Amino acid sequence: MLTAEAPIEREISGGQTHSYQIALGAGDYLRIVITSRSAVLKSELFAPDSPKAVGIYRSTSGLRTVSLIAEFAGNHRLNIRPVSNDAATGRYELKIESLRPATEQDKIRIAAESAEWAGTQVKNAAPEKWQEAIAKFEEALTLWRQLNDRQGKLRMLVRLGGERLNIGEPQKAMNYFWEAFPLAQALGDRGQEANLLLCFGIVHSRQGEYQKALEAYDQARQAFASMSQREGEAAAIVNIGVVHQSLGDYQKSLECYEQALRTYSSLKLAGRQCNVLIKIGVAYSMTGQPQQAKESLNQAIAMARERRLTSCEGSALRHLGYVYLNLRDAEKALESFNEGLKLCRAMGDRVCEATALRGIASVSQLLGENEKALDYLGLALNKFHLSGERSREAVTLNQMAQVNQELGRLNEARQQVEQALDIMESARADVVSQQLRESFFVSAQSRFALYINLLMRLHQKYPAEGHDATALMANERARARGLLDLLTESRADLRQGVSPGLIELERSLQRQINAKAAARARLLDDDGAKAGASSLDKEISDLTSRYREVEAQIRAASPNYAALTQPRPLSAAEIQRQLLDENTVLLEFALGGKQSWLWAVTPQSLDSYSLPPLKEIETASRNVYELLTSRQPKKDLTESERQRLITEADARFTTEISTLSRMLLGPIASRLRQEWKDKRLVIVAPGALEYLPFAALPLPSENDYQPLIASHEVVNLPSASVLAALRRETAGRQPAEKTLAVIADPVFESNDPRALQAAKRKGSRDNLVASVQSAYEVPAASILTAGSDLARAAKSFNRAGFSRLPFSREEAETIAGLVPKNSLLIATGFQANRTMASSGALARYRIVHFATHGLLNSEHPELSGLVLSLVDDNGKTLDGFLRMHEIYNLRLPADIVVLSACQTALGKEVKGEGLVGLTRGFMYAGAQRVVASLWEVDDQATAQLMGHFYHGMLKENLRPAAALRAAQIEMSRCSRWSSPYYWAGFVIQGEWR
């Protein structure tokens, strides 16, 4: 008999069961606590004469509770046994914590525990029913709130935060975690405090807020360290390493992994050690250090074999296979993949098996055994499909298409890459898993490049079948997809022009589809549960139909939003019919690894041309870009060294730019000189070409340097389809009531004389002293908080801060003088701030002009944006970075937005999304056209050019594109400004009419 007065402590071994009787009256409340530090125990409570277990059970860290309100009087039986039959002998303590007639509070407590227990049971038995589980947890939280039970509230808040995080709702997860944190502090639960700090870090990391993630992880590390919880401390350090790896700082990530590895080694946590060794191997592999990668992965394999960590061994073998594959060591790669395959099959892990098969197929490709590669890929494809692994299915189809292309089976390859693209397009920006989203989109552009190349090869083989027109449409689709992926990664929460409720419904349906697809994959791994997969198929089909209906509603509610988030590219015929006029030629480029392409489109014709590979074009473009920008100030050069650099660049310029022109325009040179002479050229260009000023290119084969702009108006577009969306959106729109808004000459530094003068004007000696101290004792760069978006963006330009643009004030005053004061807004100095830019005041002006630093980052396009005042008139620092994703949510129905004095960061991989993303952002906000500069143009030259440009628009009534061309020609004819550096950097994107 177990009584409230007599706690029991006993030993128990595997295979044993201990039984106790507890005398209860009907309606009694019972709570039993079982504590065990050495064995995992299972407990069951039975009512009198009943074989069915009753009560509510909960387990946490060696503590197990059993709660019940007795339905019948009599002796109830409690059984306790180890979960494992071969468990070693261990001790447990058993006591009755409460035994009394149930009160109303007890009934609420039992209801709360019952809801919590039911949610856990649903989640464990049927993960696809996550909504039902969350509803139960919410019910439990409400009841714990009613009881004011802080432990219960804390437990449910953490559980709900975790569940929301798992289904891809990081912001909702954060709301729960934030509420839980002060509760943990009030309860003195330091372990839960540290755990919640880890959770904060995970949420920030999922949202791309890496600096916040690093801060949270470091706080978690310190919290675990203060409690001497070394395992938790190491887990925080591993997460810090993962963030540094995401930021491309592999050295710091490796340092973190090595530190965590030492901790796990001293604690003899083999599973943790093995996983960190794999992370180290992957990091070495990504930094081109294969020897170190092999050493780390082989250590992981040896440890996994010694400790029988099968899953870890399989993962390490697969990674090792790819290291050898990159080294083109087919024999060792095949050996690793085959060993991994055996383990996968032994574990019955279908996805693991398919991944190993795909690795073996890659080895077969390396050996030129393409038919064998297709056999392995076919097996892998089937297993991925059965497992519901859509992203990996798409990757495998793409690999099969590559093999078939090598075999000359172009139609089969086309079908496979189209299937892969369809799978990719079925995913949306809020796919539940970050890892899944990355695997879908990371190779998206390479898939489009393969597809375009296949279509163009088919066109060369069958020129009358219209494959070139299909390829042009595919290129438009790729441009739209690339922009959408960019918005996903830059955390743009687009809500302009469409009901937030409708957007949330769209995202909710996508989450449900993903959750059910994941559940279906788990069912297919269980032979006894496969029958349930068909019912899930029906649910997925119904949800997908509903999803398509919501998409249609969004398209009807906001065509502009739909054009961005549900892109439908124009066909060649639609481009000819809807966009082009007799005086306009569209030149659209696609860059490919082995071959690039150019389409030339007029209202009556579509012609396509083969161009050199991407690497050749990119190298030539970089060379020209460097020569064009040789006049930019360089801190590490003396003036004489700089002048020598300029002289050398000028000597090479004509030759280099002529070479590039022949690469890009050579196939259409005669048409440019004759048939298309004086016609407008509309350029759609990717990657490095996005930063190339086509206006400065000479006509191919010309002896003297004569830029295209001398005979052609040149306009750029993110894509032809974007122009169609712009025209739909602005059709019938009334012009803004006022003419010009100028934001110029912001205050970037605390030692700016304007900041000191502002302090002096306020008459406060203390403020003045503080400002002077700030100017001379604290670097101005300290305004850029380490790790912030602006600091990261500045770092990508190799700069610690932003200097004043003195001629931007002159520029602002010059163009303001062309407009009546009652139709003008001019914000300079402290007023040129982020609050002004996002306040909505600019929506009343037809022309919006920013004369400030603008960052167009090609390697990390999410860091693109405008830098406005970083200091206010009290000397306090401000967040002055208007980020790209924030620009998309502005309301700015302007005729034109001008971004004066921008600059670019050309990374290792030159993607055009920095410029496309920023200009498209202003277009989405409502602007018909955007003028931006491709480099940091000379401040005084910019003021001159802008004066000509605005005079043309406001005094001569020229179209913006014509006014820009006229201004650039005027500058090029002036001996002081004749170098293209001074005038060619400005490009116009968008509407030319």
PDB file of N, CA and C in Angstrom, residues 10 23 92 101 161 184 248 271 298 388-389 629 656 710 731 740 802 811:
ATOM      1  N   ARG A  10      13.274   2.686  -3.638  1.00  0.00           N
ATOM      2  CA  ARG A  10      13.575   1.281  -3.932  1.00  0.00           C
ATOM      3  C   ARG A  10      14.503   1.182  -5.138  1.00  0.00           C
ATOM      4  N   ALA A  23      -5.574   3.606  -1.885  1.00  0.00           N
ATOM      5  CA  ALA A  23      -7.011   3.631  -1.557  1.00  0.00           C
ATOM      6  C   ALA A  23      -7.562   5.023  -1.846  1.00  0.00           C
ATOM      7  N   TYR A  92      14.745   4.638  -7.422  1.00  0.00           N
ATOM      8  CA  TYR A  92      13.726   5.661  -7.620  1.00  0.00           C
ATOM      9  C   TYR A  92      13.073   5.976  -6.293  1.00  0.00           C
ATOM     10  N   PRO A 101     -10.134  15.249  -1.210  1.00  0.00           N
ATOM     11  CA  PRO A 101     -11.315  15.445  -2.063  1.00  0.00           C
ATOM     12  C   PRO A 101     -11.033  16.584  -3.047  1.00  0.00           C
ATOM     13  N   GLY A 161       5.859  27.908 -28.233  1.00  0.00           N
ATOM     14  CA  GLY A 161       6.884  28.590 -29.019  1.00  0.00           C
ATOM     15  C   GLY A 161       7.635  27.622 -29.903  1.00  0.00           C
ATOM     16  N   ALA A 184      10.273  32.625 -16.288  1.00  0.00           N
ATOM     17  CA  ALA A 184      11.422  31.803 -15.890  1.00  0.00           C
ATOM     18  C   ALA A 184      12.292  32.562 -14.898  1.00  0.00           C
ATOM     19  N   GLY A 248      29.367  33.634 -43.887  1.00  0.00           N
ATOM     20  CA  GLY A 248      30.550  33.423 -44.715  1.00  0.00           C
ATOM     21  C   GLY A 248      31.859  33.555 -43.973  1.00  0.00           C
ATOM     22  N   GLY A 271      27.753  11.265 -29.476  1.00  0.00           N
ATOM     23  CA  GLY A 271      26.846  11.706 -30.537  1.00  0.00           C
ATOM     24  C   GLY A 271      27.056  13.155 -30.907  1.00  0.00           C
ATOM     25  N   ASN A 298      36.694  11.664 -41.423  1.00  0.00           N
ATOM     26  CA  ASN A 298      37.180  10.327 -41.062  1.00  0.00           C
ATOM     27  C   ASN A 298      37.170  10.123 -39.544  1.00  0.00           C
ATOM     28  N   GLY A 388       8.047  11.730 -50.360  1.00  0.00           N
ATOM     29  CA  GLY A 388       7.515  13.091 -50.345  1.00  0.00           C
ATOM     30  C   GLY A 388       8.582  14.160 -50.284  1.00  0.00           C
ATOM     31  N   GLU A 389       9.817  13.804 -50.643  1.00  0.00           N
ATOM     32  CA  GLU A 389      10.935  14.764 -50.606  1.00  0.00           C
ATOM     33  C   GLU A 389      10.979  15.532 -51.920  1.00  0.00           C
ATOM     34  N   THR A 629      35.870  52.877 -63.285  1.00  0.00           N
ATOM     35  CA  THR A 629      35.846  53.438 -61.927  1.00  0.00           C
ATOM     36  C   THR A 629      37.239  53.715 -61.378  1.00  0.00           C
ATOM     37  N   GLU A 656      39.566  47.532 -74.205  1.00  0.00           N
ATOM     38  CA  GLU A 656      38.797  46.606 -73.366  1.00  0.00           C
ATOM     39  C   GLU A 656      37.289  46.740 -73.610  1.00  0.00           C
ATOM     40  N   ALA A 710      25.251  57.991 -78.223  1.00  0.00           N
ATOM     41  CA  ALA A 710      25.306  59.005 -79.285  1.00  0.00           C
ATOM     42  C   ALA A 710      24.243  58.761 -80.343  1.00  0.00           C
ATOM     43  N   ALA A 731      -1.970  52.527 -65.052  1.00  0.00           N
ATOM     44  CA  ALA A 731      -2.960  52.934 -66.062  1.00  0.00           C
ATOM     45  C   ALA A 731      -4.070  53.753 -65.400  1.00  0.00           C
ATOM     46  N   LEU A 740       8.160  68.112 -56.791  1.00  0.00           N
ATOM     47  CA  LEU A 740       9.484  67.585 -56.467  1.00  0.00           C
ATOM     48  C   LEU A 740       9.708  67.497 -54.961  1.00  0.00           C
ATOM     49  N   PHE A 802      30.409  56.487 -43.337  1.00  0.00           N
ATOM     50  CA  PHE A 802      29.955  57.201 -44.539  1.00  0.00           C
ATOM     51  C   PHE A 802      30.282  58.684 -44.383  1.00  0.00           C
ATOM     52  N   GLU A 811      23.599  70.280 -55.269  1.00  0.00           N
ATOM     53  CA  GLU A 811      22.741  69.565 -56.225  1.00  0.00           C
ATOM     54  C   GLU A 811      21.276  69.769 -55.876  1.00  0.00           C
TER      55      GLU A 811
END
